[in-house]
Amino acid sequence: MAYKTIVEDGIDVLVVGGGLGGTGAAFEARYWGQDKKIIIAEKANIDRSGAVAQGLYAINCYMGTRWGENNPEDHVRYARIDLMGMVREDLLFDMARHVDSAVHQFEEWGLPLMRNPKTGAYQREGRWQIMIHGESYKPIVAEAAKKSADQVFNRICVTHLLMDDAKQNRVAGAVGFNVRTGNYHVFKSKTVICAAGGASNIFKPRSVGEGAGRVWYAPWSSGSAYGLMIEAGAKMTQMENRIVLARFKDGYGPVGAYFLHLKTYTQNCLGEEYESNWFPALQKMVGKEYLDPEVSHRTHRPIPTCLRNHCIINEVNAGRGPIHMVTMHSFQDPHLEEVGWENFLGMTVGQAVLWAATDVDPKNENPELTTSEPYVMGSHATGCGGWASGPEDVSPPEYFWGYNRMMTVEGLFGAGDAVGGTPHAFSSGSFTEGRLAAKAAVQYINDGKADGIRVSDDQIERRRKQIYAPLERYRVYRNEIVAGDVNPNYINPRQGLSRLQKLMDEYCGGVTVNYMTNEKLLNICLKKLKIMEEDLEKLAAKDLHELLRAWELKHRHRTSECVTHHTLFRKETRWPGYYYRGDYMKLDDENWHVLTVSRRDPVTGEYTMEKAPCYHLVGDLEDKALAELKAKEKEEEKQAEPVVGE
Amino acid sequence: MPTFVYMTRCDGCGHCVDICPSDIMHIDTTYRRAYNIEPDMCWECYSCVKACPQYAIDVRGYADFAPLGHSVRVRREEDKGTIAWRIKFRDGTEKNFLSPITTKPWGKHIPKLADVPGPNKDMRQSQNLYNEPKYLRMDEGGLHTLEAAGLSMKEGVYY
């Protein structure tokens, strides 16, 4: 193979992945490191890459402190409630106290944020969400990143991180190949900000055939954030915390604006409200601390996302499906109807296509909802990702090791899906995390922490051989058969992906088993994943496009393995509605009010699991209203006591 | 839903190949025109549809759940700063939408940070990012710290 080796040397900050996290990182790195060499390596084209490629109709994380709306600590409480307590509150607080400054800059750059004509503040969709015309959200932030970076390398599939040969556990750059030219790219860098994506397509999707592309998270989100970091020996956290989404059926169109802004609601096939029927039993599973519908109702405390899923899943299993979103009332208002449609056109065009194809007009009928297959990511209502250091002024000792957003591998930083324990960051929060990581990375370099890095030719050559192995395998064995894809010596990436999806679905809690798993199933899962790893050594790629898919599959496989280890480790059902441990069907705060942390030894491939403390920065009370409520209840109890005594 | 390319409109310019986030728009070597090589990895994100100067790319809903006879067409005009959509239902109903995509001339209001005054030592040691604290609330207030927010670390650990 005549592919060239192209070495980019002397990089200070290498940003892997040019999505919202990566663009934020590259933009900010230039301010703190005006003399530094900043490079972005992006798998696609930075103008339309990452989860926001298609656009967004809302920014889901905005405090609005400027308008007196929320403070960072309010957001920490919200995310903690939604994730059943399991979050990194230091990282969340840090993101939340900075996120508004990112949004204010977006507006200055030209992103159309809607305004409330009465108050002049940004148009709220919900307490945390503001509405935008965000079709060009990605091109706009890409422009900012391009202005800051020395160079953007588009169409580079980064396969591995480079490690320092002089000092153990220190990063030294990354390697990959150009999807168009096939050339081998070596990026030697003092720091790496991993801003690659979470994972779609590791659990079997509900769709079949052609429709498999209509996944909730982008199909190009290949879990590379996790694949790259786990391979490098970075510690991971909360990887069991996969997410299941309640969305419009088949198209997976977003429901946020519908619930929050359009005031639509759900009902079962009989037209009945069904959620509250499931709450008493659910409360027994998770405890009153996590589900108290009465208090939620009176204080507007949200019911956690997973628990609402639980109600849909159980209502459907009880034979009262489908669940409908009641849109017919709101859609009679032409303005709200327009908002409803533009919501899809701005971020999930496929849902509009589906409704057009099936003549569903939400003005005339109530569309169906469903729960999706699970996804592994870290910026929506879920917190999978790397175990990162927090900021100096907030984090307790167990959460702090020198540099904000640095992983347990020195010089390796993270943003967006790559950082664990920080749900509800969404687009603006991921961009903000990129900025935080960039500032810290520059400081790390200025402190001399990256001095003396050495990358051996041997390491570079070893990775080169590994990267192109699937092309070589195809060349060697292809002509042993007449035609087609059935070959006893190899599997292709699509065949491998199907195997991964099937086994994760059946053993690790996918849709076909109603999100149920247990210790026995998870152990079988690990065994099958191990055998699959052997077969991944025999992956064949007939061209560069298939080589891209081969490496995406390897990242997805590594992610799946980590997810399975974490799911096995946490012996409780913390998030009913995301997944169930059939052998431990209750939430168990006594033993599991902790964050789970794993590390895969890069040499042996063995995982070590540990519990890490889960610190709460803010009190249990959700807001003033709840505090008053509880005080009142106490007062009433006091007054009631003598009466009972008599 | 998966894209397809009209034979008579495509001139093989490759804009779609260049922009597709999923790397599935490729040039057919026989016809020298673009096509979708992997429909089941298409997110119907419309990036290629918007980028095509010939309006040669369209979308036909996924065969496993979308009946034929619909269309969702788009025209994105960067110079005007708008995007226009036309939705055609299977039963012939039509809906049209027009939205802004930017409020400023393209890229002009994004600062080049290599040219702005750089940070001093105090700023490096603070928790502030570029343009902060000003941009946090567009006032003179400072960044939130734990103390400022009246918060303290609370044990939440049970082993």
Short mmCIF file of N, CA and C in Angstrom, two decimals, chain A residues 27-28 30-32 34 44-45 48 54 65-66 71 73 97-98 100-101 104-105 108-110 112 133 135-136 140 143-144 147 155 179-180 208-216 218-220 337 341-342 345 349-350 353-354 356-361 393-394 435 439 494 545 548-549 589-590 593-594 611 613-617, chain B residues 1-2 17-24 37-38 40 42-47 50 60 62-65 67 70 76 83 85 87-91 95 97-104 107 109-111 113-114 116-119 123-124 126-132 135-138 143-144 149 152-159:
data_model
loop_
_atom_site.label_atom_id
_atom_site.label_comp_id
_atom_site.label_asym_id
_atom_site.label_seq_id
_atom_site.Cartn_x
_atom_site.Cartn_y
_atom_site.Cartn_z
N PHE A 27 -11.42 27.27 19.89
CA PHE A 27 -11.67 28.71 19.99
C PHE A 27 -10.94 29.30 21.20
N GLU A 28 -11.17 28.71 22.35
CA GLU A 28 -10.65 29.24 23.60
C GLU A 28 -9.13 29.06 23.74
N ARG A 30 -6.85 29.45 21.71
CA ARG A 30 -6.08 30.53 21.09
C ARG A 30 -5.92 31.73 22.01
N TYR A 31 -6.94 32.01 22.84
CA TYR A 31 -6.86 33.16 23.74
C TYR A 31 -5.77 32.95 24.79
N TRP A 32 -5.76 31.77 25.39
CA TRP A 32 -4.80 31.51 26.48
C TRP A 32 -3.45 31.12 25.93
N GLN A 34 -1.80 32.23 22.75
CA GLN A 34 -1.73 32.95 21.48
C GLN A 34 -0.51 32.52 20.65
N ALA A 44 -15.16 14.14 9.85
CA ALA A 44 -15.93 14.55 8.67
C ALA A 44 -15.47 15.94 8.25
N ASN A 45 -16.41 16.83 8.00
CA ASN A 45 -16.10 18.20 7.64
C ASN A 45 -16.61 19.08 8.78
N ARG A 48 -20.10 20.70 9.14
CA ARG A 48 -21.30 19.91 9.43
C ARG A 48 -20.89 18.58 10.07
N GLN A 54 -26.89 18.79 11.97
CA GLN A 54 -28.17 19.10 11.35
C GLN A 54 -28.76 20.42 11.83
N THR A 65 -28.90 33.92 34.34
CA THR A 65 -28.61 34.70 35.55
C THR A 65 -28.76 36.19 35.25
N ARG A 66 -28.41 36.55 34.02
CA ARG A 66 -28.52 37.93 33.55
C ARG A 66 -29.95 38.48 33.67
N ASN A 71 -29.63 30.28 38.93
CA ASN A 71 -28.23 30.30 39.29
C ASN A 71 -27.62 28.94 39.01
N GLU A 73 -26.18 26.81 40.83
CA GLU A 73 -26.51 25.75 41.80
C GLU A 73 -27.91 25.16 41.55
N ARG A 97 -21.73 27.68 35.73
CA ARG A 97 -21.39 29.07 36.06
C ARG A 97 -20.75 29.78 34.87
N HIS A 98 -20.30 29.00 33.84
CA HIS A 98 -19.68 29.61 32.66
C HIS A 98 -20.57 29.60 31.42
N ASP A 100 -23.44 30.62 30.35
CA ASP A 100 -24.13 31.79 29.79
C ASP A 100 -23.20 32.65 28.94
N SER A 101 -21.93 32.70 29.31
CA SER A 101 -21.02 33.56 28.53
C SER A 101 -20.82 32.99 27.13
N HIS A 104 -24.06 34.03 25.19
CA HIS A 104 -24.05 35.45 24.84
C HIS A 104 -23.13 35.72 23.65
N GLN A 105 -22.03 34.96 23.58
CA GLN A 105 -21.14 35.12 22.42
C GLN A 105 -21.78 34.58 21.15
N GLU A 108 -23.81 37.13 19.62
CA GLU A 108 -23.00 38.17 18.98
C GLU A 108 -22.44 37.69 17.65
N TRP A 109 -22.21 36.38 17.54
CA TRP A 109 -21.65 35.83 16.31
C TRP A 109 -22.70 35.69 15.20
N GLY A 110 -23.96 35.83 15.57
CA GLY A 110 -25.01 35.78 14.54
C GLY A 110 -26.02 34.66 14.71
N PRO A 112 -29.27 33.15 15.62
CA PRO A 112 -30.56 33.79 15.95
C PRO A 112 -31.20 33.18 17.20
N HIS A 133 -33.21 29.81 16.25
CA HIS A 133 -33.27 29.34 14.87
C HIS A 133 -31.87 28.81 14.56
N GLU A 135 -30.44 26.41 12.57
CA GLU A 135 -30.03 25.59 11.43
C GLU A 135 -28.53 25.72 11.18
N SER A 136 -27.99 26.90 11.40
CA SER A 136 -26.56 27.13 11.12
C SER A 136 -25.71 27.21 12.39
N ILE A 140 -21.63 28.16 12.34
CA ILE A 140 -21.23 29.37 13.06
C ILE A 140 -20.11 29.05 14.07
N GLU A 143 -16.86 28.23 12.35
CA GLU A 143 -16.15 29.43 11.90
C GLU A 143 -15.25 29.97 13.02
N ALA A 144 -15.79 29.98 14.23
CA ALA A 144 -15.01 30.46 15.38
C ALA A 144 -13.79 29.58 15.60
N LYS A 147 -11.14 30.14 12.93
CA LYS A 147 -10.40 31.39 13.12
C LYS A 147 -9.30 31.24 14.18
N ARG A 155 -11.72 15.04 7.59
CA ARG A 155 -11.71 13.66 7.09
C ARG A 155 -10.56 12.83 7.64
N VAL A 179 -9.61 9.64 5.37
CA VAL A 179 -10.65 8.81 4.78
C VAL A 179 -10.69 8.96 3.25
N ARG A 180 -10.17 10.04 2.73
CA ARG A 180 -10.17 10.27 1.28
C ARG A 180 -8.88 9.76 0.61
N VAL A 208 -35.56 -1.43 11.18
CA VAL A 208 -34.91 -2.52 10.46
C VAL A 208 -34.51 -2.02 9.07
N GLY A 209 -33.55 -2.71 8.46
CA GLY A 209 -33.16 -2.41 7.09
C GLY A 209 -32.69 -0.98 6.92
N GLU A 210 -33.20 -0.35 5.87
CA GLU A 210 -32.80 1.01 5.52
C GLU A 210 -32.98 1.99 6.69
N GLY A 211 -34.05 1.77 7.45
CA GLY A 211 -34.40 2.70 8.53
C GLY A 211 -33.42 2.72 9.68
N ALA A 212 -32.44 1.81 9.68
CA ALA A 212 -31.48 1.75 10.77
C ALA A 212 -30.68 3.05 10.92
N GLY A 213 -30.69 3.87 9.87
CA GLY A 213 -30.00 5.15 9.96
C GLY A 213 -30.73 6.16 10.82
N ARG A 214 -32.03 5.93 11.03
CA ARG A 214 -32.83 6.89 11.81
C ARG A 214 -32.69 6.59 13.29
N VAL A 215 -31.50 6.81 13.79
CA VAL A 215 -31.26 6.65 15.21
C VAL A 215 -31.43 8.00 15.87
N TRP A 216 -31.61 7.99 17.20
CA TRP A 216 -31.82 9.26 17.90
C TRP A 216 -30.53 10.09 17.88
N ALA A 218 -26.70 10.79 16.40
CA ALA A 218 -26.20 10.67 15.03
C ALA A 218 -25.53 9.31 14.78
N PRO A 219 -25.77 8.71 13.61
CA PRO A 219 -25.13 7.43 13.32
C PRO A 219 -23.61 7.51 13.26
N TRP A 220 -23.08 8.73 13.04
CA TRP A 220 -21.62 8.86 13.01
C TRP A 220 -21.04 9.04 14.41
N GLU A 337 -48.42 25.82 16.00
CA GLU A 337 -48.26 24.82 14.95
C GLU A 337 -46.95 25.05 14.20
N TRP A 341 -43.62 22.45 13.86
CA TRP A 341 -42.99 21.96 12.63
C TRP A 341 -41.55 22.44 12.49
N GLU A 342 -41.34 23.72 12.79
CA GLU A 342 -39.97 24.25 12.64
C GLU A 342 -39.00 23.58 13.61
N LEU A 345 -37.86 20.70 11.60
CA LEU A 345 -37.05 21.11 10.44
C LEU A 345 -35.69 21.63 10.91
N VAL A 349 -35.17 16.61 10.67
CA VAL A 349 -35.99 16.73 9.47
C VAL A 349 -36.73 15.42 9.21
N GLY A 350 -36.10 14.31 9.52
CA GLY A 350 -36.68 13.00 9.26
C GLY A 350 -38.06 12.82 9.85
N VAL A 353 -40.41 14.40 7.48
CA VAL A 353 -40.55 13.53 6.32
C VAL A 353 -41.52 12.39 6.63
N LEU A 354 -41.37 11.80 7.81
CA LEU A 354 -42.22 10.67 8.18
C LEU A 354 -43.69 11.09 8.30
N ALA A 356 -45.11 13.60 6.84
CA ALA A 356 -45.60 13.90 5.49
C ALA A 356 -45.93 12.60 4.75
N ALA A 357 -45.08 11.60 4.95
CA ALA A 357 -45.26 10.32 4.25
C ALA A 357 -46.50 9.57 4.76
N THR A 358 -46.80 9.75 6.04
CA THR A 358 -47.90 8.98 6.63
C THR A 358 -49.14 9.85 6.85
N ASP A 359 -49.11 11.06 6.29
CA ASP A 359 -50.24 12.00 6.42
C ASP A 359 -50.63 12.25 7.87
N VAL A 360 -49.63 12.31 8.73
CA VAL A 360 -49.92 12.65 10.13
C VAL A 360 -49.81 14.17 10.28
N ASP A 361 -50.93 14.81 10.51
CA ASP A 361 -50.91 16.23 10.83
C ASP A 361 -51.33 16.34 12.29
N ASP A 393 -11.12 25.48 42.61
CA ASP A 393 -11.83 26.19 43.68
C ASP A 393 -13.12 25.50 44.11
N VAL A 394 -13.48 24.41 43.47
CA VAL A 394 -14.74 23.76 43.79
C VAL A 394 -14.57 22.31 44.24
N ARG A 435 -14.01 24.92 26.28
CA ARG A 435 -13.29 26.14 26.65
C ARG A 435 -12.51 25.93 27.95
N LYS A 439 -8.29 26.06 28.37
CA LYS A 439 -7.54 26.95 29.27
C LYS A 439 -6.60 26.12 30.15
N ARG A 494 -20.09 -4.09 8.63
CA ARG A 494 -21.54 -4.13 8.81
C ARG A 494 -21.94 -5.43 9.54
N HIS A 545 -13.63 3.68 2.86
CA HIS A 545 -14.88 3.92 3.57
C HIS A 545 -15.15 2.78 4.56
N LEU A 548 -12.96 3.11 7.56
CA LEU A 548 -13.56 4.04 8.53
C LEU A 548 -14.57 3.30 9.40
N ARG A 549 -15.45 2.53 8.75
CA ARG A 549 -16.46 1.78 9.49
C ARG A 549 -15.82 0.72 10.40
N ASP A 589 -29.43 2.78 48.11
CA ASP A 589 -28.57 3.90 48.50
C ASP A 589 -27.53 3.52 49.54
N GLU A 590 -27.83 2.50 50.32
CA GLU A 590 -26.90 2.13 51.37
C GLU A 590 -25.56 1.68 50.79
N HIS A 593 -24.78 4.55 46.69
CA HIS A 593 -24.82 6.00 46.50
C HIS A 593 -23.39 6.46 46.20
N VAL A 594 -22.85 5.94 45.11
CA VAL A 594 -21.45 6.17 44.73
C VAL A 594 -21.36 6.26 43.22
N LYS A 611 -15.45 2.05 43.55
CA LYS A 611 -16.48 3.02 43.90
C LYS A 611 -15.80 4.33 44.24
N PRO A 613 -16.49 8.36 45.76
CA PRO A 613 -17.51 9.09 46.53
C PRO A 613 -18.35 10.01 45.65
N CYS A 614 -19.61 10.12 46.02
CA CYS A 614 -20.52 11.02 45.31
C CYS A 614 -20.82 12.21 46.23
N TYR A 615 -20.12 13.29 46.03
CA TYR A 615 -20.28 14.47 46.89
C TYR A 615 -21.43 15.34 46.41
N HIS A 616 -22.15 15.89 47.38
CA HIS A 616 -23.20 16.84 47.02
C HIS A 616 -22.81 18.24 47.47
N LEU A 617 -22.70 19.12 46.52
CA LEU A 617 -22.34 20.50 46.80
C LEU A 617 -23.51 21.28 47.36
N MET B 1 -34.15 10.80 6.15
CA MET B 1 -34.38 9.53 5.48
C MET B 1 -33.46 9.48 4.29
N PRO B 2 -33.22 8.35 3.75
CA PRO B 2 -32.06 8.28 2.87
C PRO B 2 -32.16 9.21 1.66
N VAL B 17 -20.21 15.16 -1.36
CA VAL B 17 -19.16 14.25 -0.88
C VAL B 17 -18.34 14.97 0.19
N ASP B 18 -18.10 16.25 -0.07
CA ASP B 18 -17.26 17.04 0.81
C ASP B 18 -17.92 17.31 2.15
N ILE B 19 -19.25 17.42 2.18
CA ILE B 19 -19.91 17.87 3.40
C ILE B 19 -20.50 16.73 4.23
N CYS B 20 -20.82 15.59 3.63
CA CYS B 20 -21.58 14.55 4.34
C CYS B 20 -20.89 14.11 5.63
N PRO B 21 -21.58 14.27 6.77
CA PRO B 21 -20.96 13.90 8.05
C PRO B 21 -20.77 12.39 8.20
N SER B 22 -21.51 11.61 7.40
CA SER B 22 -21.46 10.16 7.56
C SER B 22 -20.57 9.50 6.50
N ASP B 23 -19.99 10.29 5.64
CA ASP B 23 -19.14 9.79 4.55
C ASP B 23 -19.87 8.79 3.66
N ILE B 24 -21.13 9.09 3.32
CA ILE B 24 -21.87 8.13 2.48
C ILE B 24 -22.25 8.68 1.12
N ILE B 37 -24.09 5.74 -0.85
CA ILE B 37 -23.57 4.37 -0.88
C ILE B 37 -24.03 3.54 0.31
N GLU B 38 -24.62 4.16 1.34
CA GLU B 38 -24.95 3.42 2.55
C GLU B 38 -26.20 4.01 3.22
N ASP B 40 -28.47 2.98 5.10
CA ASP B 40 -28.79 2.70 6.51
C ASP B 40 -27.81 3.37 7.48
N CYS B 42 -27.57 6.79 6.92
CA CYS B 42 -27.97 8.16 6.60
C CYS B 42 -28.91 8.67 7.68
N TRP B 43 -28.61 9.85 8.21
CA TRP B 43 -29.41 10.41 9.32
C TRP B 43 -30.45 11.39 8.79
N GLU B 44 -30.60 11.47 7.48
CA GLU B 44 -31.45 12.48 6.83
C GLU B 44 -31.21 13.87 7.42
N CYS B 45 -29.93 14.21 7.59
CA CYS B 45 -29.60 15.50 8.19
C CYS B 45 -29.70 16.63 7.17
N TYR B 46 -29.80 16.28 5.92
CA TYR B 46 -30.00 17.26 4.83
C TYR B 46 -28.77 18.12 4.55
N SER B 47 -27.61 17.78 5.14
CA SER B 47 -26.42 18.59 4.88
C SER B 47 -26.09 18.59 3.39
N LYS B 50 -28.75 20.54 1.27
CA LYS B 50 -28.56 21.99 1.37
C LYS B 50 -27.34 22.45 0.58
N ARG B 60 -36.07 10.29 0.11
CA ARG B 60 -37.26 9.43 0.10
C ARG B 60 -37.29 8.69 1.41
N TYR B 62 -37.52 6.44 4.77
CA TYR B 62 -37.05 5.07 4.94
C TYR B 62 -38.10 4.05 4.53
N ALA B 63 -37.67 3.09 3.75
CA ALA B 63 -38.58 2.09 3.19
C ALA B 63 -39.27 1.27 4.28
N ASP B 64 -38.66 1.13 5.46
CA ASP B 64 -39.27 0.25 6.46
C ASP B 64 -40.43 0.88 7.23
N PHE B 65 -40.61 2.19 7.13
CA PHE B 65 -41.80 2.75 7.80
C PHE B 65 -42.43 3.95 7.10
N PRO B 67 -44.30 5.43 3.83
CA PRO B 67 -44.91 5.19 2.51
C PRO B 67 -44.43 6.21 1.47
N HIS B 70 -44.34 11.49 -0.77
CA HIS B 70 -44.18 12.69 0.06
C HIS B 70 -42.94 13.43 -0.43
N ARG B 76 -31.54 26.71 1.20
CA ARG B 76 -30.79 27.47 2.20
C ARG B 76 -29.98 28.53 1.48
N ILE B 83 -33.57 30.12 5.44
CA ILE B 83 -33.80 28.76 4.97
C ILE B 83 -35.30 28.57 4.75
N TRP B 85 -38.46 25.91 3.65
CA TRP B 85 -38.85 24.50 3.58
C TRP B 85 -40.22 24.36 2.93
N ILE B 87 -43.04 21.27 2.69
CA ILE B 87 -43.41 19.89 3.03
C ILE B 87 -44.63 19.51 2.22
N LYS B 88 -44.54 18.41 1.49
CA LYS B 88 -45.68 17.90 0.72
C LYS B 88 -46.08 16.56 1.29
N PHE B 89 -47.34 16.47 1.76
CA PHE B 89 -47.85 15.23 2.32
C PHE B 89 -48.23 14.26 1.20
N ARG B 90 -48.37 13.00 1.58
CA ARG B 90 -48.81 11.96 0.64
C ARG B 90 -50.17 12.31 0.05
N ASP B 91 -51.04 12.93 0.89
CA ASP B 91 -52.37 13.29 0.41
C ASP B 91 -52.40 14.64 -0.32
N LYS B 95 -47.22 22.43 3.26
CA LYS B 95 -46.91 23.40 4.31
C LYS B 95 -45.58 24.06 3.97
N PHE B 97 -42.45 26.84 5.28
CA PHE B 97 -41.84 27.51 6.43
C PHE B 97 -40.59 28.27 6.00
N LEU B 98 -40.37 29.40 6.64
CA LEU B 98 -39.19 30.21 6.35
C LEU B 98 -38.56 30.65 7.68
N SER B 99 -37.26 30.40 7.85
CA SER B 99 -36.59 30.77 9.10
C SER B 99 -35.27 31.47 8.82
N PRO B 100 -34.84 32.32 9.75
CA PRO B 100 -33.50 32.90 9.63
C PRO B 100 -32.43 31.86 10.00
N ILE B 101 -31.26 31.98 9.41
CA ILE B 101 -30.16 31.09 9.82
C ILE B 101 -29.03 31.87 10.49
N THR B 102 -29.02 33.17 10.27
CA THR B 102 -28.03 34.01 10.95
C THR B 102 -28.56 35.43 11.00
N THR B 103 -28.02 36.21 11.94
CA THR B 103 -28.46 37.60 12.05
C THR B 103 -27.36 38.57 11.62
N LYS B 104 -26.19 38.00 11.31
CA LYS B 104 -25.04 38.85 11.01
C LYS B 104 -24.42 38.41 9.69
N GLY B 107 -19.65 35.24 9.49
CA GLY B 107 -18.31 35.17 10.08
C GLY B 107 -17.68 36.49 10.48
N HIS B 109 -18.48 38.79 12.65
CA HIS B 109 -18.53 39.22 14.05
C HIS B 109 -17.93 38.20 15.01
N ILE B 110 -17.19 37.26 14.44
CA ILE B 110 -16.48 36.30 15.27
C ILE B 110 -15.04 36.79 15.43
N PRO B 111 -14.59 37.00 16.67
CA PRO B 111 -13.26 37.58 16.85
C PRO B 111 -12.14 36.61 16.51
N LEU B 113 -8.94 35.47 17.94
CA LEU B 113 -8.37 35.61 19.28
C LEU B 113 -6.86 35.75 19.29
N ALA B 114 -6.22 35.46 18.15
CA ALA B 114 -4.78 35.68 18.06
C ALA B 114 -4.48 37.18 18.10
N VAL B 116 -6.50 39.66 19.67
CA VAL B 116 -7.04 40.45 20.79
C VAL B 116 -5.95 40.56 21.87
N PRO B 117 -6.04 41.57 22.75
CA PRO B 117 -5.04 41.66 23.83
C PRO B 117 -5.06 40.38 24.67
N GLY B 118 -3.92 39.82 24.89
CA GLY B 118 -3.83 38.53 25.58
C GLY B 118 -4.05 38.65 27.08
N PRO B 119 -4.20 37.51 27.75
CA PRO B 119 -4.48 37.52 29.19
C PRO B 119 -3.22 37.82 30.01
N MET B 123 -5.33 36.92 35.25
CA MET B 123 -6.43 36.29 34.53
C MET B 123 -6.19 34.79 34.37
N ARG B 124 -4.91 34.46 34.13
CA ARG B 124 -4.58 33.03 34.00
C ARG B 124 -4.85 32.27 35.29
N SER B 126 -7.08 33.12 37.54
CA SER B 126 -8.49 33.16 37.93
C SER B 126 -9.23 32.01 37.24
N GLN B 127 -10.51 31.88 37.59
CA GLN B 127 -11.33 30.84 36.94
C GLN B 127 -12.01 31.39 35.68
N ASN B 128 -11.76 32.64 35.35
CA ASN B 128 -12.48 33.23 34.22
C ASN B 128 -11.99 32.72 32.88
N LEU B 129 -12.91 32.70 31.91
CA LEU B 129 -12.58 32.38 30.53
C LEU B 129 -12.53 33.68 29.72
N TYR B 130 -12.22 33.54 28.43
CA TYR B 130 -12.18 34.71 27.54
C TYR B 130 -13.50 35.50 27.64
N ASN B 131 -13.39 36.81 27.73
CA ASN B 131 -14.56 37.69 27.79
C ASN B 131 -15.32 37.63 29.12
N GLU B 132 -14.80 36.86 30.05
CA GLU B 132 -15.45 36.82 31.37
C GLU B 132 -14.66 37.69 32.33
N TYR B 135 -19.11 38.78 30.06
CA TYR B 135 -20.13 38.10 29.26
C TYR B 135 -21.03 37.16 30.05
N LEU B 136 -20.69 36.93 31.32
CA LEU B 136 -21.54 36.03 32.11
C LEU B 136 -22.93 36.60 32.27
N ARG B 137 -22.96 37.89 32.63
CA ARG B 137 -24.28 38.51 32.84
C ARG B 137 -24.39 39.83 32.09
N MET B 138 -23.40 40.13 31.28
CA MET B 138 -23.35 41.39 30.55
C MET B 138 -23.42 42.57 31.54
N LEU B 143 -17.68 36.00 38.71
CA LEU B 143 -18.01 34.59 38.51
C LEU B 143 -18.60 34.00 39.79
N HIS B 144 -19.45 33.01 39.64
CA HIS B 144 -19.97 32.34 40.83
C HIS B 144 -18.90 31.42 41.40
N ALA B 149 -21.98 31.59 46.15
CA ALA B 149 -23.31 31.00 46.02
C ALA B 149 -23.82 30.48 47.36
N SER B 152 -21.44 24.90 50.43
CA SER B 152 -20.27 24.22 50.97
C SER B 152 -20.38 22.75 50.60
N MET B 153 -19.23 22.11 50.60
CA MET B 153 -19.20 20.71 50.24
C MET B 153 -19.95 19.87 51.26
N LYS B 154 -20.76 18.96 50.76
CA LYS B 154 -21.55 18.15 51.68
C LYS B 154 -21.23 16.69 51.40
N GLU B 155 -20.96 15.94 52.46
CA GLU B 155 -20.70 14.51 52.27
C GLU B 155 -21.93 13.86 51.67
N GLY B 156 -21.72 13.02 50.67
CA GLY B 156 -22.86 12.28 50.16
C GLY B 156 -22.42 10.87 49.89
N VAL B 157 -21.56 10.38 50.74
CA VAL B 157 -20.91 9.11 50.45
C VAL B 157 -21.42 7.99 51.35
N TYR B 158 -21.86 6.94 50.74
CA TYR B 158 -22.24 5.76 51.52
C TYR B 158 -21.54 4.57 50.89
N TYR B 159 -20.71 3.88 51.64
CA TYR B 159 -20.08 2.69 51.08
C TYR B 159 -20.75 1.43 51.60
#
